[in-house]
Amino acid sequence: MDQIPVILMAVLLDILIGEIPVRIHPVVHMGNLIDILRGELGNTRISGFLLTFTVASVFTAPLILTFYLEGIVWFIVSGFLLSTVISIRFLMASALEIKGALESSPDVAREKLSFLVSRDTSSLTEEQIASAAIETLTENLTDSVTAPLFYFILLGLPGAFLYRTVNTLDAMVGYMDHYCRYIGWFPAKLDDALNYIPSRLTGVLIIPAAIILCMNWRKSIKTIMRDARRTPSPNSGFTMAAAAGALSVQLEKPDVYVLGDPLDSLGSRKIYEAVKLSSVTVAIFLLLVTGIIWVIQ
């Protein structure tokens, strides 16, 4: 039951304060270490394993010491550190920033979006901008919220930081281009494995969120069943397909995948609705996990 107040503290810190300064942010330092090591280890699958093992060890092993903390010290340290590996406020604020920019200047929206997605945003239509914003928001519900908390519940702070380390490695070297296809293979596959359960759980929880918000929950179920496996990633399609169905829209990454049906038009209003849907999904997840912890402990 001690995990419940830590989770709530971490979530409140993230929502009220947001990202901590870069100079002390552990995820920023993860990225810096990855940049240094990948240039030294070479470009092989063994290099990818060594990179993952080294970075994970540096950021996870010291946290085993938190198991020896007690009382208020454990609560404060754990709550603060856990808040650094979740990004609820940044996730929602980024989507709303794209929404505002899209309403005033699509060119500004394209520029802001380029910092959030890997695709070329320079020639995206307004509908494609809205689609990309919703896709990155709903995909990152797993990466930035539910998965870190899931592994905190299972393995404590070391589990949450192990997940964040692997996810950061995947984001930086997990692309299957000429360079990363070797060094990025192991972290990409490990990230797929770690996200398998959280992504599906999050996708399912979008359905009751849609019910609460009077959105198209039946279509959400149908779209998950039909489209969730259409994405190159074995996991990201579950939350995106669930959201596409709930919002009654079609989400598309040109020449890669199409999710959902275009029952409604895409625009800034749908980004706002996606933020509401995502927020309620997070709330349901928190209620679910706190309830489970309460019953078990």
PDB file of C-alpha atoms in Angstrom, residues 88-267:
ATOM      1  CA  ILE A  88       1.743  13.653 -18.182  1.00  0.00           C
ATOM      2  CA  ARG A  89       1.922  17.445 -18.197  1.00  0.00           C
ATOM      3  CA  PHE A  90       4.400  17.659 -21.076  1.00  0.00           C
ATOM      4  CA  LEU A  91       2.399  15.171 -23.128  1.00  0.00           C
ATOM      5  CA  MET A  92      -0.909  17.002 -22.784  1.00  0.00           C
ATOM      6  CA  ALA A  93       0.632  20.470 -23.062  1.00  0.00           C
ATOM      7  CA  SER A  94       2.488  19.542 -26.255  1.00  0.00           C
ATOM      8  CA  ALA A  95      -0.725  18.356 -27.903  1.00  0.00           C
ATOM      9  CA  LEU A  96      -2.588  21.502 -26.830  1.00  0.00           C
ATOM     10  CA  GLU A  97       0.278  23.619 -28.146  1.00  0.00           C
ATOM     11  CA  ILE A  98      -0.091  21.978 -31.563  1.00  0.00           C
ATOM     12  CA  LYS A  99      -3.854  22.580 -31.369  1.00  0.00           C
ATOM     13  CA  GLY A 100      -3.374  26.281 -30.671  1.00  0.00           C
ATOM     14  CA  ALA A 101      -0.774  26.658 -33.399  1.00  0.00           C
ATOM     15  CA  LEU A 102      -2.946  24.828 -35.915  1.00  0.00           C
ATOM     16  CA  GLU A 103      -5.787  27.269 -35.280  1.00  0.00           C
ATOM     17  CA  SER A 104      -3.588  30.307 -35.872  1.00  0.00           C
ATOM     18  CA  SER A 105      -0.768  29.216 -38.180  1.00  0.00           C
ATOM     19  CA  PRO A 106      -0.373  25.762 -39.754  1.00  0.00           C
ATOM     20  CA  ASP A 107       3.276  26.567 -40.530  1.00  0.00           C
ATOM     21  CA  VAL A 108       3.974  27.116 -36.837  1.00  0.00           C
ATOM     22  CA  ALA A 109       2.102  23.907 -36.057  1.00  0.00           C
ATOM     23  CA  ARG A 110       4.294  22.008 -38.536  1.00  0.00           C
ATOM     24  CA  GLU A 111       7.426  23.408 -36.899  1.00  0.00           C
ATOM     25  CA  LYS A 112       6.292  22.534 -33.371  1.00  0.00           C
ATOM     26  CA  LEU A 113       5.210  19.081 -34.486  1.00  0.00           C
ATOM     27  CA  SER A 114       8.637  18.405 -35.995  1.00  0.00           C
ATOM     28  CA  PHE A 115      10.102  18.312 -32.477  1.00  0.00           C
ATOM     29  CA  LEU A 116       7.682  15.561 -31.449  1.00  0.00           C
ATOM     30  CA  VAL A 117       7.598  13.149 -34.400  1.00  0.00           C
ATOM     31  CA  SER A 118      10.176  11.530 -36.666  1.00  0.00           C
ATOM     32  CA  ARG A 119       8.289  12.104 -39.931  1.00  0.00           C
ATOM     33  CA  ASP A 120       8.866  15.079 -42.242  1.00  0.00           C
ATOM     34  CA  THR A 121       6.267  17.674 -41.233  1.00  0.00           C
ATOM     35  CA  SER A 122       7.088  20.360 -43.802  1.00  0.00           C
ATOM     36  CA  SER A 123       4.376  19.394 -46.283  1.00  0.00           C
ATOM     37  CA  LEU A 124       1.704  17.959 -43.987  1.00  0.00           C
ATOM     38  CA  THR A 125      -1.856  19.145 -44.499  1.00  0.00           C
ATOM     39  CA  GLU A 126      -3.848  20.492 -41.548  1.00  0.00           C
ATOM     40  CA  GLU A 127      -5.618  17.134 -41.251  1.00  0.00           C
ATOM     41  CA  GLN A 128      -2.275  15.307 -41.254  1.00  0.00           C
ATOM     42  CA  ILE A 129      -0.936  17.664 -38.581  1.00  0.00           C
ATOM     43  CA  ALA A 130      -3.926  16.875 -36.375  1.00  0.00           C
ATOM     44  CA  SER A 131      -3.504  13.170 -37.059  1.00  0.00           C
ATOM     45  CA  ALA A 132       0.195  13.202 -36.157  1.00  0.00           C
ATOM     46  CA  ALA A 133      -0.497  15.146 -32.957  1.00  0.00           C
ATOM     47  CA  ILE A 134      -3.141  12.630 -31.878  1.00  0.00           C
ATOM     48  CA  GLU A 135      -0.919   9.698 -32.841  1.00  0.00           C
ATOM     49  CA  THR A 136       2.065  10.889 -30.814  1.00  0.00           C
ATOM     50  CA  LEU A 137      -0.152  11.778 -27.848  1.00  0.00           C
ATOM     51  CA  THR A 138      -1.901   8.427 -27.693  1.00  0.00           C
ATOM     52  CA  GLU A 139       1.191   6.348 -28.478  1.00  0.00           C
ATOM     53  CA  ASN A 140       3.106   8.079 -25.707  1.00  0.00           C
ATOM     54  CA  LEU A 141       0.401   7.408 -23.151  1.00  0.00           C
ATOM     55  CA  THR A 142       2.141   4.076 -22.770  1.00  0.00           C
ATOM     56  CA  ASP A 143       5.750   5.257 -23.046  1.00  0.00           C
ATOM     57  CA  SER A 144       5.411   8.315 -20.816  1.00  0.00           C
ATOM     58  CA  VAL A 145       2.772   7.337 -18.260  1.00  0.00           C
ATOM     59  CA  THR A 146       1.380   3.853 -17.895  1.00  0.00           C
ATOM     60  CA  ALA A 147       4.466   1.728 -18.615  1.00  0.00           C
ATOM     61  CA  PRO A 148       6.817   3.479 -16.143  1.00  0.00           C
ATOM     62  CA  LEU A 149       4.135   3.249 -13.445  1.00  0.00           C
ATOM     63  CA  PHE A 150       3.447  -0.381 -14.361  1.00  0.00           C
ATOM     64  CA  TYR A 151       7.091  -1.311 -13.830  1.00  0.00           C
ATOM     65  CA  PHE A 152       7.282   0.754 -10.642  1.00  0.00           C
ATOM     66  CA  ILE A 153       4.448  -1.347  -9.246  1.00  0.00           C
ATOM     67  CA  LEU A 154       6.193  -4.579 -10.258  1.00  0.00           C
ATOM     68  CA  LEU A 155       9.834  -3.754  -9.495  1.00  0.00           C
ATOM     69  CA  GLY A 156       9.950  -0.463  -7.621  1.00  0.00           C
ATOM     70  CA  LEU A 157      12.080   2.466  -8.748  1.00  0.00           C
ATOM     71  CA  PRO A 158      14.684   0.217 -10.420  1.00  0.00           C
ATOM     72  CA  GLY A 159      11.902  -1.175 -12.614  1.00  0.00           C
ATOM     73  CA  ALA A 160      10.603   2.270 -13.574  1.00  0.00           C
ATOM     74  CA  PHE A 161      14.106   3.486 -14.427  1.00  0.00           C
ATOM     75  CA  LEU A 162      14.957   0.299 -16.297  1.00  0.00           C
ATOM     76  CA  TYR A 163      11.902   0.854 -18.476  1.00  0.00           C
ATOM     77  CA  ARG A 164      12.720   4.532 -19.037  1.00  0.00           C
ATOM     78  CA  THR A 165      16.322   3.643 -19.935  1.00  0.00           C
ATOM     79  CA  VAL A 166      15.268   1.049 -22.512  1.00  0.00           C
ATOM     80  CA  ASN A 167      12.607   3.370 -23.929  1.00  0.00           C
ATOM     81  CA  THR A 168      15.135   6.196 -24.252  1.00  0.00           C
ATOM     82  CA  LEU A 169      17.586   3.857 -25.977  1.00  0.00           C
ATOM     83  CA  ASP A 170      14.861   2.794 -28.388  1.00  0.00           C
ATOM     84  CA  ALA A 171      14.017   6.428 -29.138  1.00  0.00           C
ATOM     85  CA  MET A 172      17.659   7.275 -29.842  1.00  0.00           C
ATOM     86  CA  VAL A 173      19.058   4.192 -31.585  1.00  0.00           C
ATOM     87  CA  GLY A 174      16.056   1.958 -32.222  1.00  0.00           C
ATOM     88  CA  TYR A 175      15.425   3.150 -35.766  1.00  0.00           C
ATOM     89  CA  MET A 176      16.020   0.582 -38.484  1.00  0.00           C
ATOM     90  CA  ASP A 177      18.142   2.852 -40.679  1.00  0.00           C
ATOM     91  CA  HIS A 178      21.614   2.003 -42.006  1.00  0.00           C
ATOM     92  CA  TYR A 179      23.384   2.872 -38.763  1.00  0.00           C
ATOM     93  CA  CYS A 180      20.876   1.862 -36.093  1.00  0.00           C
ATOM     94  CA  ARG A 181      19.756  -1.431 -37.634  1.00  0.00           C
ATOM     95  CA  TYR A 182      22.552  -3.204 -35.740  1.00  0.00           C
ATOM     96  CA  ILE A 183      23.288  -1.274 -32.562  1.00  0.00           C
ATOM     97  CA  GLY A 184      19.590  -0.458 -32.223  1.00  0.00           C
ATOM     98  CA  TRP A 185      18.323  -4.016 -32.659  1.00  0.00           C
ATOM     99  CA  PHE A 186      18.598  -5.172 -29.029  1.00  0.00           C
ATOM    100  CA  PRO A 187      17.135  -2.057 -27.343  1.00  0.00           C
ATOM    101  CA  ALA A 188      14.310  -1.978 -29.906  1.00  0.00           C
ATOM    102  CA  LYS A 189      13.371  -5.610 -29.270  1.00  0.00           C
ATOM    103  CA  LEU A 190      13.636  -5.182 -25.493  1.00  0.00           C
ATOM    104  CA  ASP A 191      11.445  -2.079 -25.669  1.00  0.00           C
ATOM    105  CA  ASP A 192       8.870  -4.079 -27.648  1.00  0.00           C
ATOM    106  CA  ALA A 193       8.885  -6.774 -24.965  1.00  0.00           C
ATOM    107  CA  LEU A 194       8.560  -4.330 -22.070  1.00  0.00           C
ATOM    108  CA  ASN A 195       5.705  -2.465 -23.759  1.00  0.00           C
ATOM    109  CA  TYR A 196       3.725  -5.580 -24.676  1.00  0.00           C
ATOM    110  CA  ILE A 197       1.424  -5.616 -21.636  1.00  0.00           C
ATOM    111  CA  PRO A 198       1.272  -1.861 -20.842  1.00  0.00           C
ATOM    112  CA  SER A 199       0.350  -0.906 -24.420  1.00  0.00           C
ATOM    113  CA  ARG A 200      -2.513  -3.376 -24.575  1.00  0.00           C
ATOM    114  CA  LEU A 201      -3.738  -2.443 -21.116  1.00  0.00           C
ATOM    115  CA  THR A 202      -3.694   1.245 -22.014  1.00  0.00           C
ATOM    116  CA  GLY A 203      -5.529   0.587 -25.269  1.00  0.00           C
ATOM    117  CA  VAL A 204      -8.250  -1.300 -23.414  1.00  0.00           C
ATOM    118  CA  LEU A 205      -8.592   1.486 -20.816  1.00  0.00           C
ATOM    119  CA  ILE A 206      -9.309   4.002 -23.572  1.00  0.00           C
ATOM    120  CA  ILE A 207     -12.649   2.215 -24.033  1.00  0.00           C
ATOM    121  CA  PRO A 208     -14.125   3.080 -20.584  1.00  0.00           C
ATOM    122  CA  ALA A 209     -12.659   6.575 -20.979  1.00  0.00           C
ATOM    123  CA  ALA A 210     -14.637   6.887 -24.216  1.00  0.00           C
ATOM    124  CA  ILE A 211     -17.771   5.693 -22.414  1.00  0.00           C
ATOM    125  CA  ILE A 212     -17.351   8.334 -19.690  1.00  0.00           C
ATOM    126  CA  LEU A 213     -16.861  11.073 -22.306  1.00  0.00           C
ATOM    127  CA  CYS A 214     -19.765   9.844 -24.465  1.00  0.00           C
ATOM    128  CA  MET A 215     -17.427   9.112 -27.358  1.00  0.00           C
ATOM    129  CA  ASN A 216     -17.671   6.239 -29.830  1.00  0.00           C
ATOM    130  CA  TRP A 217     -16.588   3.388 -27.543  1.00  0.00           C
ATOM    131  CA  ARG A 218     -18.096   0.676 -29.740  1.00  0.00           C
ATOM    132  CA  LYS A 219     -16.042   1.924 -32.679  1.00  0.00           C
ATOM    133  CA  SER A 220     -13.006   1.985 -30.399  1.00  0.00           C
ATOM    134  CA  ILE A 221     -13.379  -1.746 -29.742  1.00  0.00           C
ATOM    135  CA  LYS A 222     -13.873  -2.522 -33.418  1.00  0.00           C
ATOM    136  CA  THR A 223     -10.886  -0.430 -34.470  1.00  0.00           C
ATOM    137  CA  ILE A 224      -8.587  -2.096 -31.946  1.00  0.00           C
ATOM    138  CA  MET A 225      -9.647  -5.515 -33.196  1.00  0.00           C
ATOM    139  CA  ARG A 226      -9.180  -4.576 -36.846  1.00  0.00           C
ATOM    140  CA  ASP A 227      -6.293  -2.090 -36.959  1.00  0.00           C
ATOM    141  CA  ALA A 228      -4.098  -2.418 -33.856  1.00  0.00           C
ATOM    142  CA  ARG A 229      -1.564  -4.637 -35.623  1.00  0.00           C
ATOM    143  CA  ARG A 230      -1.226  -2.508 -38.745  1.00  0.00           C
ATOM    144  CA  THR A 231       1.649  -0.426 -37.382  1.00  0.00           C
ATOM    145  CA  PRO A 232       5.322  -1.423 -37.763  1.00  0.00           C
ATOM    146  CA  SER A 233       5.576  -1.459 -33.983  1.00  0.00           C
ATOM    147  CA  PRO A 234       3.845  -4.453 -32.374  1.00  0.00           C
ATOM    148  CA  ASN A 235       2.578  -2.214 -29.571  1.00  0.00           C
ATOM    149  CA  SER A 236       1.870   1.381 -30.589  1.00  0.00           C
ATOM    150  CA  GLY A 237      -1.152   0.500 -32.704  1.00  0.00           C
ATOM    151  CA  PHE A 238      -3.272  -0.497 -29.707  1.00  0.00           C
ATOM    152  CA  THR A 239      -3.596   2.946 -28.145  1.00  0.00           C
ATOM    153  CA  MET A 240      -3.699   4.762 -31.487  1.00  0.00           C
ATOM    154  CA  ALA A 241      -6.382   2.469 -32.898  1.00  0.00           C
ATOM    155  CA  ALA A 242      -8.432   2.733 -29.712  1.00  0.00           C
ATOM    156  CA  ALA A 243      -8.256   6.527 -29.866  1.00  0.00           C
ATOM    157  CA  ALA A 244      -9.044   6.639 -33.591  1.00  0.00           C
ATOM    158  CA  GLY A 245     -12.205   4.642 -33.003  1.00  0.00           C
ATOM    159  CA  ALA A 246     -13.257   6.626 -29.939  1.00  0.00           C
ATOM    160  CA  LEU A 247     -12.769   9.921 -31.802  1.00  0.00           C
ATOM    161  CA  SER A 248     -14.438   8.594 -34.982  1.00  0.00           C
ATOM    162  CA  VAL A 249     -11.462   9.667 -37.093  1.00  0.00           C
ATOM    163  CA  GLN A 250      -8.883   8.113 -39.362  1.00  0.00           C
ATOM    164  CA  LEU A 251      -5.266   8.411 -38.242  1.00  0.00           C
ATOM    165  CA  GLU A 252      -2.661   8.021 -40.945  1.00  0.00           C
ATOM    166  CA  LYS A 253       1.084   8.051 -41.299  1.00  0.00           C
ATOM    167  CA  PRO A 254       1.472   8.314 -45.084  1.00  0.00           C
ATOM    168  CA  ASP A 255       2.806   5.145 -46.713  1.00  0.00           C
ATOM    169  CA  VAL A 256       3.083   3.427 -43.312  1.00  0.00           C
ATOM    170  CA  TYR A 257      -0.350   2.788 -41.762  1.00  0.00           C
ATOM    171  CA  VAL A 258      -3.987   3.840 -41.673  1.00  0.00           C
ATOM    172  CA  LEU A 259      -6.040   3.401 -38.503  1.00  0.00           C
ATOM    173  CA  GLY A 260      -9.772   3.930 -38.112  1.00  0.00           C
ATOM    174  CA  ASP A 261     -12.437   5.302 -40.415  1.00  0.00           C
ATOM    175  CA  PRO A 262     -13.008   8.970 -41.366  1.00  0.00           C
ATOM    176  CA  LEU A 263     -16.459   9.316 -39.803  1.00  0.00           C
ATOM    177  CA  ASP A 264     -15.567  12.809 -38.540  1.00  0.00           C
ATOM    178  CA  SER A 265     -13.125  15.334 -39.965  1.00  0.00           C
ATOM    179  CA  LEU A 266      -9.725  15.861 -38.380  1.00  0.00           C
ATOM    180  CA  GLY A 267      -8.834  19.257 -36.978  1.00  0.00           C
TER     181      GLY A 267
END
